[in-house]
PDB file of C-alpha atoms in Angstrom:
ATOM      1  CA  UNK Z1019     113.728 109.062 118.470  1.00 72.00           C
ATOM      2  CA  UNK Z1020     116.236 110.263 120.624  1.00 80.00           C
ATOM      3  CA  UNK Z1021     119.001 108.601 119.290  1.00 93.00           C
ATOM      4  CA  UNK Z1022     118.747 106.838 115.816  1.00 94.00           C
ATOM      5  CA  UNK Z1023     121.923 105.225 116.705  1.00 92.00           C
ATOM      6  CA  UNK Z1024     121.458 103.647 119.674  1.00 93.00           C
ATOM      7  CA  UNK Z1025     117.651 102.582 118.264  1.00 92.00           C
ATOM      8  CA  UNK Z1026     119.045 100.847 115.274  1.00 94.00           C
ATOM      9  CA  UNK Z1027     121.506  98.771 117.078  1.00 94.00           C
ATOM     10  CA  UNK Z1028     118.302  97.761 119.600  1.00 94.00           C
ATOM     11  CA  UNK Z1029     116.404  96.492 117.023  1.00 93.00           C
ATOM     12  CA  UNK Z1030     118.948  94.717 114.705  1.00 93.00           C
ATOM     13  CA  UNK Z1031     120.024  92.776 118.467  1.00 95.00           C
ATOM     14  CA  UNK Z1032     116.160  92.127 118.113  1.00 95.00           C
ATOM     15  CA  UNK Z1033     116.450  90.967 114.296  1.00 93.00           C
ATOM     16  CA  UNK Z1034     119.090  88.894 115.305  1.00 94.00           C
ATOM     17  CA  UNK Z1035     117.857  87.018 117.847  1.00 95.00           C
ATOM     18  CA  UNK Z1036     114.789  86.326 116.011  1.00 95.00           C
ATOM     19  CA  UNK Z1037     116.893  85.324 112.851  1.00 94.00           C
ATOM     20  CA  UNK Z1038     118.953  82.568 115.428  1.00 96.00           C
ATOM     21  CA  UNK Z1039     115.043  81.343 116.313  1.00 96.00           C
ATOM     22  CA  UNK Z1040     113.401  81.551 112.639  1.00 96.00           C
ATOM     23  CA  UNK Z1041     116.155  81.253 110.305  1.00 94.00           C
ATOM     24  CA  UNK Z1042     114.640  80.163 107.192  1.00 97.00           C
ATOM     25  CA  UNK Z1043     112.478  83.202 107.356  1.00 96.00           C
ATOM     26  CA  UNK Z1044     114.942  85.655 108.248  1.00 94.00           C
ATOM     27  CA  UNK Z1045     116.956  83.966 105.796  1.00 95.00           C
ATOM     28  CA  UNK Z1046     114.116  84.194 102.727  1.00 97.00           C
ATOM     29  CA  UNK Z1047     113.468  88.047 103.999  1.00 95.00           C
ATOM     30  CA  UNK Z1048     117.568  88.832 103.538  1.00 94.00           C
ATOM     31  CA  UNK Z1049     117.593  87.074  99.753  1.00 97.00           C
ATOM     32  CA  UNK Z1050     114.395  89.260  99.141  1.00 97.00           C
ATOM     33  CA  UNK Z1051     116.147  92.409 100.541  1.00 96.00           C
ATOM     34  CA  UNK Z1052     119.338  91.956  98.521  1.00 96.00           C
ATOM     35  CA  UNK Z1053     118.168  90.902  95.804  1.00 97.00           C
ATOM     36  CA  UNK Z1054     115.104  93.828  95.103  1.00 97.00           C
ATOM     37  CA  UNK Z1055     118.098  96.500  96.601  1.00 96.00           C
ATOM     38  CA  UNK Z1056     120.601  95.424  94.231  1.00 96.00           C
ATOM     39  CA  UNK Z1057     122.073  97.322  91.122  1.00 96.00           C
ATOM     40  CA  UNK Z1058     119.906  96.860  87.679  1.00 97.00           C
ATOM     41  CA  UNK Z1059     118.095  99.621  85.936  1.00 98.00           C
ATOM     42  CA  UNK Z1060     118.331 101.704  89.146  1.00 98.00           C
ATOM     43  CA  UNK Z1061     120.774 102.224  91.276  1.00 98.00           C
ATOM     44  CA  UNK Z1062     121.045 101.186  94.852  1.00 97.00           C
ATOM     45  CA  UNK Z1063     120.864 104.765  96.010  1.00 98.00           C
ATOM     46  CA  UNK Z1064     117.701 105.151  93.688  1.00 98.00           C
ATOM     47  CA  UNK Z1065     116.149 102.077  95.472  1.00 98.00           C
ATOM     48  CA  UNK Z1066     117.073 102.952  99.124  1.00 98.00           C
ATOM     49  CA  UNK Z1067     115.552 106.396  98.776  1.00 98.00           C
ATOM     50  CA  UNK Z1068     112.305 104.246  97.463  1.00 98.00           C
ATOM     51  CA  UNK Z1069     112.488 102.173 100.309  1.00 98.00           C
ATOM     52  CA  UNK Z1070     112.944 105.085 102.666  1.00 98.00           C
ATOM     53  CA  UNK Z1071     110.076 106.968 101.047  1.00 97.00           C
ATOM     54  CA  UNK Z1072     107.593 103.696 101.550  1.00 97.00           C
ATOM     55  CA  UNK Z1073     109.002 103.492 105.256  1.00 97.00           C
ATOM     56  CA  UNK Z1074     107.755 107.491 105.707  1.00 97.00           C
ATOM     57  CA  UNK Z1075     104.457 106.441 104.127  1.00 95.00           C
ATOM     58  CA  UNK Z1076     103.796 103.535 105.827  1.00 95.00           C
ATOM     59  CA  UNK Z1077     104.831 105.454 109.406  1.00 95.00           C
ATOM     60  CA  UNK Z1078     107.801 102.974 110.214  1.00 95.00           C
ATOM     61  CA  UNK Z1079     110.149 104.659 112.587  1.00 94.00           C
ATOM     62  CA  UNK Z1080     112.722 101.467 111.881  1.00 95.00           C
ATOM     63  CA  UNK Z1081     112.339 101.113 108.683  1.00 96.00           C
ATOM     64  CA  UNK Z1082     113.052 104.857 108.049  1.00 97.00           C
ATOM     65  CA  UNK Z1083     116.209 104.292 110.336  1.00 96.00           C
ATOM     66  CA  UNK Z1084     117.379 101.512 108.218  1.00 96.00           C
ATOM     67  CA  UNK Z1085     117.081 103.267 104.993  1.00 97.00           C
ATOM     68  CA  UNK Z1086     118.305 106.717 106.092  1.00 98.00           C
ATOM     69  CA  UNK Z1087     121.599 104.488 106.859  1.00 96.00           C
ATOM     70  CA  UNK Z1088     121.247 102.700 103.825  1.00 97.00           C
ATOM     71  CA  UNK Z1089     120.712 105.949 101.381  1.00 98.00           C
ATOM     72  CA  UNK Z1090     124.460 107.678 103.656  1.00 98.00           C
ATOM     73  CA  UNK Z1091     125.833 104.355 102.647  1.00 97.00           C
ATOM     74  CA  UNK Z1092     125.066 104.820  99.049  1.00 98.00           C
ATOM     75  CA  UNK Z1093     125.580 108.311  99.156  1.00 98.00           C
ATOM     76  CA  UNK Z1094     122.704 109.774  99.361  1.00 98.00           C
ATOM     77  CA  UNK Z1095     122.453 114.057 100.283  1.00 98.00           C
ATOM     78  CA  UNK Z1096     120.314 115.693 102.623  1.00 98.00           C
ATOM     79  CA  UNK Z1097     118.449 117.033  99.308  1.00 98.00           C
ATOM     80  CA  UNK Z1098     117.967 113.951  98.246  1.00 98.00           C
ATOM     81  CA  UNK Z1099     116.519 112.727 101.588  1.00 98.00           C
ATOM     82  CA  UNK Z1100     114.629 115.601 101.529  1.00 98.00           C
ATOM     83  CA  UNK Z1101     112.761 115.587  97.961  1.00 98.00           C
ATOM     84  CA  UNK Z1102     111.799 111.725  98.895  1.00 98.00           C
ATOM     85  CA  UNK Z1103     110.056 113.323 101.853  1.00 98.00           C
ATOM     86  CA  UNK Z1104     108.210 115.391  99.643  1.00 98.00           C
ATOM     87  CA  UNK Z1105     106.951 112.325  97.503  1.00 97.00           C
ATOM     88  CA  UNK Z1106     106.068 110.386 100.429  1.00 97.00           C
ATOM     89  CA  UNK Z1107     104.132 113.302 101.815  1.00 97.00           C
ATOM     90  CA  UNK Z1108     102.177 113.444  98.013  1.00 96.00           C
ATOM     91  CA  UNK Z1109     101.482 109.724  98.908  1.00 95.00           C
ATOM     92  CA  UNK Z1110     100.982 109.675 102.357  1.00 95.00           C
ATOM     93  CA  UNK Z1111      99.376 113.568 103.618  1.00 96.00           C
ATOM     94  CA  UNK Z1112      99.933 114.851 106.528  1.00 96.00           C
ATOM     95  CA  UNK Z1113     101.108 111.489 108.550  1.00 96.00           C
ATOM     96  CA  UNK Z1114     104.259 111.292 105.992  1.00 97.00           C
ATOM     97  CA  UNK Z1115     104.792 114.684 106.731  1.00 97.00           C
ATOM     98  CA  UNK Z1116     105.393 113.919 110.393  1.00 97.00           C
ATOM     99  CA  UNK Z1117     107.347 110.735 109.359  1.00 96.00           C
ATOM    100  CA  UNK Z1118     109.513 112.466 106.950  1.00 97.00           C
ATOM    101  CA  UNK Z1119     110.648 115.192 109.919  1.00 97.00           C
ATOM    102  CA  UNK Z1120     111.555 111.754 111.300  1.00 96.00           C
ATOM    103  CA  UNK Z1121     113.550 111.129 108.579  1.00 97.00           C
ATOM    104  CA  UNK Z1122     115.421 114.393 108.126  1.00 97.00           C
ATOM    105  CA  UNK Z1123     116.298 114.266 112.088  1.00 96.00           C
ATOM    106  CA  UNK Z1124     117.633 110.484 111.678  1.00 97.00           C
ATOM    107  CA  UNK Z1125     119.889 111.971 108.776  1.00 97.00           C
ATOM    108  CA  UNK Z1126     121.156 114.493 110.918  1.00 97.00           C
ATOM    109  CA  UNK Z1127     122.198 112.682 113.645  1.00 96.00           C
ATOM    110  CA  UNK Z1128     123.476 109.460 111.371  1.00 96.00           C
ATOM    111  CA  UNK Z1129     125.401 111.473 108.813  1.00 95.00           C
ATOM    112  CA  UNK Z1130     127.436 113.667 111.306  1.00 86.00           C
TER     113      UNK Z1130
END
């Protein structure tokens, strides 16, 4: 993506419309989200870099958009960002590899 900035605010205009038309699914989807990204035996920085690493794997542009934000939020260093790329490409080959280039650019431009 060009710009991660501009992409993420596209599709969360898209979430939210669909959240005003199917609420008690967005609504069961947001409980599900805060509740697995919360604090317990990890930390939310721990979990976001999971999430981000299963968004490289699974080739979600988005979803790594999301997360990259998510993992700045909870401090999260390019380091970090990039030894989750590693995992994901262990999981995921050469696919996650291309994903997780993805991912480094989206830090780059979101953490500047």
């Amino acid at each position: 993506m060009d710009d991660w900035k501009s992409e993420l605010e596209t599709i969360r205009a898209e979430m939210g419309d669909y959240a005003a038309k199917q609420g008690a699914t967005q609504q069961g989807f947001a409980a599900l989200h805060g509740a697995s990204l919360a604090p317990g035996a990890l930390g939310t920085k721990e979990k976001e870099l999971i999430a981000l690493a299963i968004g490289i794997a699974r080739q979600c542009s988005y979803c790594i958009g999301i997360h990259i934000q998510a993992c700045i939020a909870a401090g999260a260093t390019r380091p970090e960002i990039e030894e989750t790329v590693n995992v994901s490409v262990l999981m995921g080959g050469g696919p996650a590899l291309m994903y997780g280039m993805k991912a480094l650019e989206a830090y780059d431009q979101m953490s500047a």
